[in-house]
Coordinates of C-alpha atoms in Angstrom, one line a residue:
M204 CA 34.5 72.5 140.4
Q205 CA 33.1 74.5 137.5
S206 CA 30.4 73.4 135.4
R207 CA 30.6 72.9 131.7
A208 CA 28.5 75.9 130.8
A209 CA 30.5 78.1 133.2
I210 CA 33.8 77.1 131.3
E211 CA 32.4 77.8 128.1
R212 CA 31.1 81.2 129.1
Q213 CA 34.5 81.8 130.5
F214 CA 36.2 80.9 127.2
R215 CA 33.7 83.1 125.2
R216 CA 34.8 86.2 127.2
F217 CA 38.4 84.8 126.9
R218 CA 38.1 84.6 123.2
F219 CA 36.5 88.1 122.8
G220 CA 39.5 89.7 124.8
L221 CA 42.0 87.8 122.5
F222 CA 40.6 89.1 119.5
V223 CA 40.8 92.5 120.5
V224 CA 44.4 92.0 121.5
W225 CA 45.1 90.1 118.2
A226 CA 43.5 93.0 116.1
I227 CA 45.9 95.6 118.0
L228 CA 48.7 93.4 117.6
L229 CA 48.1 93.0 113.9
A230 CA 47.8 96.6 113.4
I231 CA 51.1 97.3 115.3
I232 CA 52.8 94.5 113.4
V233 CA 51.3 95.6 110.0
A234 CA 52.7 99.3 110.6
W235 CA 56.1 98.3 111.8
S236 CA 56.3 96.1 108.8
V237 CA 55.4 98.8 106.4
R238 CA 57.8 101.3 108.2
S239 CA 60.8 98.6 108.2
A240 CA 60.2 97.8 104.4
R241 CA 60.0 101.3 103.7
E242 CA 63.3 102.2 105.7
R243 CA 65.1 99.2 103.8
A244 CA 63.9 100.1 100.4
L245 CA 64.7 103.9 100.8
S246 CA 68.0 103.1 102.1
E247 CA 68.7 100.7 99.1
V248 CA 67.5 103.5 96.6
M249 CA 69.5 106.2 98.3
Q250 CA 72.7 103.6 98.4
K251 CA 72.3 102.9 94.7
A252 CA 71.7 106.5 93.9
G253 CA 74.9 107.5 96.0
E254 CA 77.0 104.9 94.3
T255 CA 75.8 106.7 90.9
L256 CA 76.7 110.2 92.6
S257 CA 80.0 109.3 93.7
V258 CA 81.1 107.3 90.1
Q259 CA 79.8 110.4 88.0
T260 CA 81.6 112.7 90.5
E261 CA 84.9 110.9 89.7
I262 CA 84.1 111.0 85.9
L263 CA 83.6 114.6 85.8
S264 CA 86.5 115.4 88.0
G265 CA 88.8 113.4 86.0
V266 CA 87.7 114.9 82.8
L267 CA 88.6 118.3 84.0
D268 CA 91.8 117.2 85.9
K269 CA 93.1 115.8 82.6
Y270 CA 93.1 119.5 81.2
R271 CA 93.7 121.7 84.3
L272 CA 97.6 121.8 84.4
L273 CA 97.7 121.8 80.3
P274 CA 97.9 125.6 80.0
P275 CA 100.6 126.0 82.7
L276 CA 102.6 123.5 81.0
L277 CA 102.1 125.1 77.7
S278 CA 102.8 128.8 78.8
R279 CA 106.0 127.7 80.3
Q280 CA 107.3 126.4 76.9
S281 CA 109.8 128.8 75.1
S282 CA 108.2 128.0 71.6
I283 CA 105.0 129.3 73.0
R284 CA 106.4 132.5 74.5
A285 CA 108.1 133.4 71.1
L286 CA 104.5 133.3 69.3
F287 CA 103.7 136.6 71.2
V288 CA 106.5 138.6 69.8
R289 CA 105.4 140.8 66.8
D290 CA 107.6 141.6 63.8
A291 CA 108.6 145.2 62.8
E292 CA 105.1 145.7 61.0
G293 CA 103.4 144.7 64.3
N294 CA 102.3 141.3 63.0
A295 CA 102.3 138.3 65.4
Q296 CA 103.2 134.8 64.5
A297 CA 99.6 133.6 63.8
L298 CA 100.6 130.6 61.4
D299 CA 102.9 128.8 64.0
A300 CA 100.4 129.7 66.6
R301 CA 97.6 128.0 64.6
R302 CA 99.8 125.0 64.0
I303 CA 100.7 124.3 67.6
A304 CA 97.3 124.9 68.7
E305 CA 95.8 122.4 66.2
S306 CA 98.6 120.0 67.5
T307 CA 97.8 120.5 71.0
A308 CA 94.2 120.1 70.8
S309 CA 94.4 117.1 68.4
M310 CA 97.0 115.3 70.8
S311 CA 95.0 116.0 74.2
A312 CA 91.7 115.8 72.6
A313 CA 90.6 119.4 73.7
M314 CA 87.7 121.1 72.2
D315 CA 90.0 124.1 71.4
V316 CA 93.3 125.6 72.3
A317 CA 93.4 129.5 71.9
F318 CA 96.3 132.1 72.3
F319 CA 95.3 135.8 73.4
F320 CA 97.1 138.9 73.7
P321 CA 96.5 140.6 77.0
D322 CA 94.1 143.1 75.4
G323 CA 91.8 140.1 74.5
E324 CA 93.0 140.1 70.6
L325 CA 93.0 136.6 69.3
L326 CA 96.5 135.6 68.0
A327 CA 95.1 132.0 66.9
N328 CA 93.0 129.0 67.9
A329 CA 92.8 125.3 66.7
R330 CA 89.0 125.0 65.7
G331 CA 88.5 128.4 63.7
S332 CA 86.7 131.3 64.9
L333 CA 85.8 131.5 68.5
V334 CA 82.8 133.6 68.0
D335 CA 80.7 133.1 71.2
R336 CA 83.3 130.9 73.0
A337 CA 85.2 134.2 73.8
E338 CA 82.4 134.7 76.5
G339 CA 84.1 135.1 80.1
L340 CA 87.5 136.0 78.4
P341 CA 88.1 139.2 80.5
E342 CA 87.6 137.2 83.6
L343 CA 90.0 134.4 82.4
I344 CA 92.8 137.0 81.2
E345 CA 92.4 138.9 84.4
V346 CA 93.0 135.7 86.6
A347 CA 96.1 134.8 84.5
L348 CA 97.3 138.4 84.8
Q349 CA 97.4 137.8 88.6
G350 CA 99.4 134.8 88.4
R351 CA 96.7 132.3 89.0
L352 CA 95.1 129.4 87.1
G353 CA 92.0 130.8 85.5
R354 CA 88.8 128.7 84.9
A355 CA 85.3 129.4 83.9
A356 CA 82.1 127.5 82.6
V357 CA 81.0 129.0 79.1
A358 CA 77.9 128.7 77.4
N359 CA 77.1 130.3 74.0
R360 CA 73.9 131.2 72.3
Q361 CA 73.8 127.8 70.5
G362 CA 73.7 126.1 73.4
E363 CA 77.3 124.7 73.2
R364 CA 78.7 124.3 76.6
T365 CA 82.4 124.3 77.9
Y366 CA 84.9 124.9 80.4
A367 CA 87.8 126.9 80.1
F368 CA 91.2 126.8 81.9
S369 CA 93.7 129.7 81.5
S370 CA 97.3 130.5 82.5
G371 CA 99.6 133.7 81.5
V372 CA 102.2 133.7 79.4
H373 CA 105.4 135.9 80.7
R374 CA 108.5 136.8 78.5
E375 CA 111.3 138.5 80.3
G376 CA 109.2 139.1 83.3
K377 CA 106.5 140.8 81.5
F378 CA 102.8 139.4 80.9
V379 CA 102.6 139.0 77.1
G380 CA 99.5 136.9 76.6
V381 CA 97.3 134.0 77.5
V382 CA 96.9 130.2 76.6
I383 CA 93.4 129.2 77.0
V384 CA 92.2 125.3 76.8
Y385 CA 88.5 124.7 76.2
V386 CA 87.1 121.4 77.4
D387 CA 83.4 120.1 76.1
F388 CA 81.5 117.7 78.0
Y389 CA 80.0 115.5 75.1
R390 CA 81.6 112.2 76.4
V391 CA 80.2 113.1 80.0
E392 CA 76.8 113.4 79.1
A393 CA 77.1 110.4 76.6
A394 CA 77.9 108.4 79.6
W395 CA 75.2 109.8 81.7
A396 CA 72.6 108.9 78.8
L397 CA 73.1 105.4 79.7
S398 CA 72.0 105.9 83.3
A399 CA 68.1 105.5 83.7
R400 CA 68.3 108.3 86.5
R401 CA 68.2 112.0 85.8
I402 CA 71.9 113.0 86.1
F403 CA 72.5 116.8 86.0
V404 CA 74.9 119.7 87.2
T405 CA 73.8 123.3 88.5
D406 CA 75.8 126.2 88.9
K407 CA 75.8 128.7 91.9
T408 CA 72.6 130.4 89.9
G409 CA 70.7 127.3 89.8
T410 CA 71.0 126.9 85.9
V411 CA 71.5 123.3 84.9
F412 CA 74.7 123.3 83.0
L413 CA 75.1 119.7 82.1
A414 CA 72.3 117.0 82.0
N415 CA 71.7 113.7 80.7
D416 CA 68.3 115.1 79.4
A417 CA 68.9 117.6 76.7
A418 CA 65.6 119.2 77.6
W419 CA 67.0 120.3 80.8
R420 CA 69.9 121.8 79.8
L421 CA 70.6 125.8 80.3
K422 CA 67.3 125.9 82.3
N423 CA 67.0 127.0 85.7
I424 CA 66.2 124.1 88.3
A425 CA 63.3 126.2 89.7
D426 CA 61.6 125.8 86.3
L427 CA 61.8 122.2 86.3
R428 CA 60.1 121.7 89.8
E429 CA 56.4 121.8 90.6
T430 CA 57.1 124.4 93.2
A431 CA 59.9 126.0 95.0
E432 CA 60.3 123.5 97.8
S433 CA 58.7 120.7 95.7
D434 CA 60.3 117.2 95.3
R435 CA 58.3 116.7 92.2
Y436 CA 60.3 117.3 88.9
L437 CA 59.5 117.5 85.3
I438 CA 60.0 114.1 83.8
D439 CA 59.0 113.3 80.3
G440 CA 56.4 116.3 80.3
R441 CA 54.7 115.5 83.6
F442 CA 55.7 116.3 87.1
E443 CA 57.0 113.0 89.0
R444 CA 58.2 112.5 92.7
R445 CA 62.1 112.1 92.7
L446 CA 64.7 111.8 95.6
D447 CA 67.2 114.6 94.9
L448 CA 70.8 113.5 96.1
V449 CA 73.3 116.4 95.7
R450 CA 77.2 116.6 96.1
G451 CA 78.9 119.7 95.9
L452 CA 81.9 120.4 93.8
P453 CA 83.4 123.6 95.6
L454 CA 86.2 124.0 93.2
L455 CA 84.0 124.4 90.2
E456 CA 81.1 126.3 92.2
W457 CA 78.9 123.3 90.9
D458 CA 76.5 121.0 92.4
L459 CA 76.1 117.5 91.1
H460 CA 72.6 115.9 91.4
V461 CA 71.2 112.5 90.9
L462 CA 67.4 111.8 91.0
A463 CA 66.2 108.6 92.3
D464 CA 62.7 107.1 91.5
P465 CA 61.0 106.3 94.8
A466 CA 58.6 103.8 93.4
P467 CA 60.4 100.9 94.7
V468 CA 59.5 102.4 98.3
A469 CA 56.2 102.4 97.6
A470 CA 56.3 98.8 96.1
A471 CA 57.9 97.4 99.3
R472 CA 55.4 99.1 101.6
L473 CA 52.6 97.4 99.8
S474 CA 54.1 94.1 99.7
A475 CA 55.1 94.4 103.4
A476 CA 51.5 95.2 104.3
S477 CA 50.2 92.4 102.5
I478 CA 52.4 89.9 103.7
A479 CA 52.1 91.0 107.3
T480 CA 48.3 90.9 107.2
L481 CA 48.3 87.4 105.7
V482 CA 50.4 86.2 108.4
G483 CA 48.4 87.8 110.8
L484 CA 45.2 86.4 109.6
L485 CA 46.8 82.7 109.4
A486 CA 48.2 83.2 113.1
G487 CA 44.7 84.1 114.2
M488 CA 43.1 81.1 112.5
I489 CA 45.7 78.8 114.1
A490 CA 45.2 80.4 117.6
L491 CA 41.3 80.0 117.2
V492 CA 41.7 76.2 116.3
V493 CA 44.1 75.7 119.2
L494 CA 42.1 77.8 121.7
R495 CA 39.0 75.5 120.7
R496 CA 40.9 72.2 121.3
N497 CA 42.3 73.6 124.6
E498 CA 38.8 74.4 125.8
E499 CA 37.9 70.8 125.6
A500 CA 41.0 69.8 127.2
I501 CA 40.7 72.1 130.0
I502 CA 37.4 70.4 131.0
K503 CA 39.1 67.1 131.1
A504 CA 42.2 68.5 132.9
R505 CA 40.0 69.9 135.6
T506 CA 38.9 66.7 136.7
D507 CA 42.7 65.4 137.2
R508 CA 43.6 68.7 138.8
A509 CA 43.2 67.6 142.4
T510 CA 44.9 64.4 142.0
A511 CA 47.8 66.3 140.2
L512 CA 48.1 68.8 143.1
R513 CA 48.5 66.3 145.5
L514 CA 51.1 64.6 143.7
E515 CA 52.8 67.7 143.1
R516 CA 53.1 68.2 146.8
V517 CA 54.9 65.0 147.4
V518 CA 57.2 65.8 144.3
R519 CA 57.9 69.3 145.6
D520 CA 58.9 68.0 149.1
R521 CA 61.2 65.3 147.6
T522 CA 62.7 67.7 145.2
R523 CA 63.7 70.4 147.5
A524 CA 66.7 68.7 148.6
L525 CA 67.7 68.0 145.0
S526 CA 67.2 71.6 144.3
I527 CA 69.5 72.8 146.9
T528 CA 71.9 70.4 146.0
N529 CA 71.6 71.5 142.4
Q530 CA 72.1 75.0 143.2
S531 CA 75.2 74.1 145.1
L532 CA 76.5 72.4 142.0
S533 CA 75.5 75.3 139.6
Q534 CA 77.7 77.6 141.9
E535 CA 80.6 75.3 141.7
V536 CA 80.3 75.2 137.9
E537 CA 80.2 78.9 137.5
V538 CA 83.2 79.2 139.7
R539 CA 85.2 76.8 137.4
R540 CA 83.9 78.5 134.4
E541 CA 84.9 81.8 135.5
A542 CA 88.4 80.5 136.4
E543 CA 88.6 78.9 132.9
E544 CA 87.6 82.2 131.3
R545 CA 90.2 84.2 133.4
L546 CA 92.8 81.6 132.5
R547 CA 92.0 81.8 128.8
K548 CA 92.0 85.5 128.8
T549 CA 95.6 85.5 130.5
Q550 CA 96.9 83.1 128.0
N551 CA 95.6 85.3 125.2
E552 CA 97.3 88.5 126.7
L553 CA 100.4 86.4 127.2
V554 CA 100.4 85.5 123.5
Q555 CA 99.8 89.2 122.6
T556 CA 102.7 90.2 124.9
A557 CA 104.9 87.8 123.1
K558 CA 104.0 89.2 119.5
L559 CA 104.7 92.6 120.9
A560 CA 107.8 91.6 122.4
A561 CA 109.0 90.1 118.9
L562 CA 108.0 93.3 117.2
G563 CA 110.3 95.3 119.8
Q564 CA 113.3 93.2 119.0
M565 CA 112.6 93.8 115.2
S566 CA 111.8 97.5 115.6
T567 CA 115.6 98.8 114.9
A568 CA 115.8 96.7 111.7
L569 CA 112.4 97.5 110.5
S570 CA 113.0 101.4 111.0
H571 CA 116.1 100.7 108.5
E572 CA 113.7 99.2 106.0
Y573 CA 111.6 102.4 106.0
N574 CA 114.4 105.0 106.1
Q575 CA 115.9 103.8 102.8
P576 CA 112.7 103.9 100.7
L577 CA 112.0 107.3 102.2
A578 CA 115.5 108.7 101.4
A579 CA 115.2 107.2 97.9
I580 CA 111.5 108.8 97.7
R581 CA 112.8 112.0 98.7
S582 CA 115.8 112.1 96.0
Y583 CA 113.3 110.9 93.3
S584 CA 110.8 113.6 94.0
D585 CA 113.3 116.4 94.0
N586 CA 114.5 114.8 90.6
A587 CA 110.8 114.9 89.4
L588 CA 110.3 118.5 90.2
R589 CA 113.5 119.5 88.4
F590 CA 112.6 117.7 85.5
L591 CA 109.1 119.2 85.4
D592 CA 110.4 122.6 85.5
K593 CA 112.5 121.5 82.6
G594 CA 109.5 120.0 80.8
A595 CA 110.8 116.6 80.6
L596 CA 107.8 114.8 81.4
S597 CA 109.2 111.3 80.5
E598 CA 111.8 111.6 83.4
V599 CA 109.0 112.8 85.7
S600 CA 107.0 109.6 84.8
G601 CA 109.8 107.5 85.4
N602 CA 110.7 108.9 88.7
L603 CA 107.2 109.0 89.8
A604 CA 106.7 105.1 88.8
R605 CA 109.9 104.3 91.0
I606 CA 108.2 106.2 93.9
N607 CA 105.1 104.3 93.3
G608 CA 107.2 101.1 93.7
L609 CA 109.1 102.2 96.7
V610 CA 105.5 103.2 98.4
E611 CA 104.0 99.7 97.5
R612 CA 106.8 98.1 99.2
M613 CA 106.4 100.2 102.5
A614 CA 102.5 99.6 102.1
E615 CA 103.2 95.8 102.2
L616 CA 105.4 95.9 105.1
S617 CA 103.0 98.1 107.0
R618 CA 100.0 95.9 106.2
T619 CA 101.9 92.8 107.5
L620 CA 103.0 94.5 110.6
L621 CA 99.4 95.6 111.2
S622 CA 98.0 92.1 110.8
F623 CA 100.8 90.7 113.1
S624 CA 100.0 93.1 115.8
R625 CA 96.5 92.4 116.1
K626 CA 94.8 90.2 118.9
P627 CA 94.0 86.8 117.2
G628 CA 90.6 85.1 117.4
A629 CA 90.0 81.7 118.2
S630 CA 88.8 80.5 114.9
V631 CA 90.3 77.6 112.9
G632 CA 90.1 77.1 109.1
P633 CA 91.9 76.6 106.0
V634 CA 94.8 78.9 105.4
P635 CA 97.5 79.2 102.7
L636 CA 100.9 78.0 104.2
G637 CA 103.2 79.7 101.6
T638 CA 101.5 83.1 102.1
I639 CA 101.8 82.7 105.9
I640 CA 105.5 82.0 105.6
D641 CA 106.0 84.9 103.2
E642 CA 104.3 87.3 105.7
A643 CA 106.3 86.0 108.5
L644 CA 109.6 86.3 106.7
L645 CA 108.8 89.8 105.8
L646 CA 108.7 90.7 109.3
A647 CA 111.7 88.5 110.1
R648 CA 114.2 89.2 107.5
P649 CA 115.1 92.8 108.7
R650 CA 116.1 91.5 112.1
A651 CA 118.1 88.7 110.1
R652 CA 119.9 91.5 107.9
A653 CA 120.8 93.2 111.2
A654 CA 122.2 90.2 112.5
G655 CA 124.3 89.5 109.3
I656 CA 121.9 86.5 108.0
T657 CA 121.3 86.7 104.5
D658 CA 120.6 83.2 103.5
I659 CA 116.8 82.3 104.5
R660 CA 115.5 79.7 102.1
V661 CA 111.6 78.9 101.6
G662 CA 111.7 75.2 99.7
D663 CA 109.5 74.5 96.8
G664 CA 107.3 72.0 99.1
V665 CA 105.4 74.9 100.6
S666 CA 103.9 76.2 97.7
G667 CA 100.3 75.2 97.0
L668 CA 99.9 73.7 100.5
F669 CA 96.9 74.5 102.7
V670 CA 96.6 73.8 106.5
L671 CA 93.9 74.1 109.4
G672 CA 94.9 77.0 111.7
G673 CA 94.4 80.6 112.3
R674 CA 96.1 82.9 109.9
I675 CA 97.4 85.6 112.5
R676 CA 98.4 82.8 115.1
L677 CA 100.2 80.4 112.7
G678 CA 102.2 83.6 111.3
Q679 CA 103.3 84.2 114.8
V680 CA 104.6 80.6 115.2
F681 CA 106.9 81.0 112.2
V682 CA 108.0 84.4 113.2
N683 CA 108.9 83.2 116.8
L684 CA 110.7 80.0 115.0
V685 CA 112.8 82.3 112.8
N686 CA 113.6 84.8 115.6
N687 CA 114.8 81.6 117.6
A688 CA 117.1 80.5 114.7
I689 CA 118.3 84.2 114.0
D690 CA 119.3 84.4 118.0
A691 CA 121.1 80.8 117.7
L692 CA 122.9 82.1 114.5
S693 CA 124.1 85.5 115.6
G694 CA 127.5 86.1 114.7
Q695 CA 128.1 82.9 112.6
A696 CA 129.8 83.4 109.3
D697 CA 127.9 81.0 107.4
A698 CA 124.4 81.2 108.7
T699 CA 121.4 79.5 107.0
V700 CA 117.7 79.1 107.7
E701 CA 115.6 76.7 105.8
I702 CA 111.9 76.4 105.9
D703 CA 110.1 73.5 103.8
A704 CA 107.0 71.3 104.0
R705 CA 105.5 68.1 102.5
R706 CA 102.3 66.5 102.3
Q707 CA 101.8 63.2 104.1
G708 CA 98.2 61.6 103.7
D709 CA 95.9 64.0 105.7
R710 CA 98.5 66.1 107.5
V711 CA 101.3 68.4 106.2
V712 CA 105.0 68.4 107.9
V713 CA 106.7 71.7 108.0
T714 CA 110.4 71.9 109.0
V715 CA 112.5 74.8 110.3
I716 CA 116.1 74.1 110.1
D717 CA 119.3 76.0 111.0
N718 CA 122.8 75.3 110.8
G719 CA 123.7 76.9 114.3
P720 CA 125.1 75.2 117.4
G721 CA 121.8 73.2 118.0
V722 CA 120.3 72.6 121.6
D723 CA 121.7 70.8 124.4
P724 CA 120.6 67.3 124.4
A725 CA 120.0 67.4 128.2
Q726 CA 117.6 70.7 127.7
L727 CA 115.7 69.0 124.7
P728 CA 112.8 67.9 126.8
K729 CA 112.5 71.3 128.5
V730 CA 112.5 73.6 125.5
F731 CA 108.6 74.0 125.2
E732 CA 108.1 74.6 128.9
P733 CA 107.1 78.1 129.9
F734 CA 109.9 80.4 131.1
F735 CA 112.6 78.1 130.1
T736 CA 115.4 80.0 128.2
T737 CA 119.1 79.6 127.6
K738 CA 119.4 83.7 126.9
G739 CA 121.0 86.1 129.2
V740 CA 119.2 88.1 131.7
G741 CA 117.3 90.6 130.0
E742 CA 117.2 88.9 126.7
G743 CA 114.1 87.1 126.9
I744 CA 111.7 85.5 129.6
G745 CA 111.3 81.9 127.6
I746 CA 107.7 81.9 126.7
G747 CA 108.1 82.3 123.0
L748 CA 108.3 78.4 122.4
S749 CA 105.7 77.6 125.0
I750 CA 103.3 79.7 123.0
V751 CA 104.4 78.2 120.0
D752 CA 103.6 74.7 121.2
N753 CA 100.1 76.0 122.6
I754 CA 99.0 77.5 119.3
I755 CA 100.0 74.3 117.4
R756 CA 98.0 72.2 119.9
D757 CA 95.0 74.5 119.4
F758 CA 95.2 73.7 115.6
G759 CA 95.3 69.9 116.5
G760 CA 99.0 69.4 115.4
T761 CA 102.2 68.7 117.1
I762 CA 105.7 70.2 117.4
M763 CA 108.9 68.6 118.2
V764 CA 112.6 69.8 118.3
D765 CA 115.7 67.8 117.6
N766 CA 119.5 68.4 116.5
R767 CA 120.7 67.4 113.1
P768 CA 123.6 65.3 112.6
E769 CA 125.5 67.7 110.6
G770 CA 124.8 70.3 113.1
G771 CA 121.9 72.8 113.9
A772 CA 118.5 72.6 115.2
C773 CA 115.2 71.2 113.3
F774 CA 111.7 71.9 114.6
T775 CA 109.2 69.7 113.0
I776 CA 105.5 70.9 112.9
N777 CA 102.8 68.7 111.9
L778 CA 99.4 70.1 111.1
R779 CA 96.2 69.0 109.7
A780 CA 95.9 69.3 105.8
A781 CA 93.0 71.3 104.0
E782 CA 92.2 71.2 100.3
A783 CA 92.7 74.3 98.0
D784 CA 89.1 74.5 97.1
V785 CA 87.8 74.7 100.4
A786 CA 90.4 77.1 101.4
G787 CA 89.5 79.3 98.4
R788 CA 85.8 79.4 99.5
N789 CA 86.7 80.6 103.1
D790 CA 89.7 82.8 102.2
R791 CA 87.4 86.0 102.3
T792 CA 85.9 85.0 105.8
A793 CA 88.6 83.3 107.7
P794 CA 91.1 86.0 107.7
A795 CA 88.6 88.5 109.0
A796 CA 87.5 86.3 111.9
E797 CA 91.3 85.3 113.1
A798 CA 92.1 89.1 113.1
A799 CA 89.0 90.3 115.3
I800 CA 89.8 92.5 118.2

C-alpha cells in the first residue's frame, strides 16, 4: 500500500495535469460562447433589419401601386380624349384640361397630373409650370406611343424627386396625347425618418434617390462609403461600420437598403466572454476544493479497499444469477413494449383510415360546395371586366367584394378539410366544444344536403362550453356520429339531426339525436364493437363507432347509445369539463400539438 507522501506526490502531478486541461477547456468554452453569442446577436440584428426592410418595401410598393393604373384609367375617358382636339384656330382646351388635372390631383393626392401633346407640348397640368419636372418626358411619351405604361424616376435641379407614370391617349385609333401622373415621396421619407436605422433607395447607377437622411439624397453610394468595398458608411460626419441589407425592386430598377448597427453584436460577444470566464474560474475553484477533500478521503479509502474487494467478490458471485434473471426479464419487457407500440401505431393508422374514408364518402357533396362558388366567381369576374371597360368602378368594387366573400367561404372549407385530414397527436387539453362541432358540421353538411337532409340543429347549450380532449380527434367523433345519423335518415322526408350539450358539475354531457328508425334493441350492446355494421356489403366496414368509443375513452369520457321513445337514436357523450380561462391560455399551443403529423 502506498504511503501518504507517495499519494500526495501523485495528487500534485494530477492537479497540474488537471489545471492544464481546465485552461484548455476554459479557452474552448470562452471561444465557443463568444461565437454563439455573436451568431445569436447577429441573427437578431439581421432579423429586425429584415423586418424593417420588408415593411418599407411594402410601403414603397403600396405608394406607387396606388397611382400606377391612374394614367390608363384617365386616358380611356372620353372627356380626356376630347381635351386634345384643337379648334379652328389651332387652340386646345387648356382651361378644361387644367380643371380636370386639378380635380384629379386633388382627389388622388398625386403631386401633379399633366396632359401633353405627342410633340411634348404641354396642354395643362394641375400644379402650374412643370419647369424641371419635364425631364424624362421624351422617354415617357415614347413608351406611351408604344402602347405600354410608361414609368420614370425624375429628379430636378432643386432636389425635388418624383416618380412619373404615363399612358397614351388615342382618339379614333390615332395617338393624340399623353397623360402623366407625378408622385412625390414626402410621406414615405417622413415615415422612414422615424426609424433609427438608415433607410435609402439606390437606382441602377448607384445614386441614392430616396433616404431618411437628407444629406444622402442624390449622392452616389460610393461617395458615402469609406472605400468601394468597405462596410463603413458616413454617419453623422464620420465613418461607422454598418450591416447592409438589400432588397431589389426589379420593376422599378431600384435597390432598397437598410443599414443595421452591429454594436449589439460586439456587446453580446463581450458579455459572453465575461460570463464564460467567471463561470470557468468558479468551476475551477470548486474543483480544486473538491479535489483537496478527495485527496484526504482517498487515503482513508485505500485502507478499506482490500476489505471492500473481498466483499465485492462475494456480492459479484451472488448477483451473477440475479443479473441473468434480470436480463431475461428486460428482454421480455422490451418485447412487450414493442408489441404495445405496434398496436398503438396500428390503432392510429386505423383512425386515420376511417377519417379518409369519411372524406371519401363526403367528396361528391364537397365538390358541389366548391363548384357553385367557382361558377359564381367566374360570372362576377366577367362582369367586373365589363364594368372596368365601361369605367363603372363602383360596380367593379361590388363584384370584387362578392368574389372575396366566396373565396373566404371556400378557404374556410379548405382549412377545415386540411385540419380534419391530418394525423392527430396524443395530447389532451382544453378545447372549445362549439367550435369543434361547427367545424364537424362544415364537413358533414354537404353530404347531408346531398342526402336531402337540411334540418341539422345545434342547441344553445353548446355555446361557451370547454372540454378536455384533442381538437382533431374530437372533431372526428362528431363527424362520425353525424355521418352515422345521415346514413340512418337517408330517404326520410322529415329528417332531423340535433346536437346539444349541458354542464353537470365537472362533466359536460353532449347528445346527438336523430329521428330515424333507431337501433335494433338486440344490437345495442354490439354497436361499439369493431367491424359491427348494419350496412350492406361495400357500404362500410363497421369501425367508425368503435373508433369513436376508443377516442372518448382516451379523453377520460364515456359514450352510450339508446333509442328514444318518440323514435330515433340518441348518442350520449360524457366528457371532462374545462374552464374557459384555462382553455384561452392553451388555445395557441393545444391545436398545434394535436395536429402534429
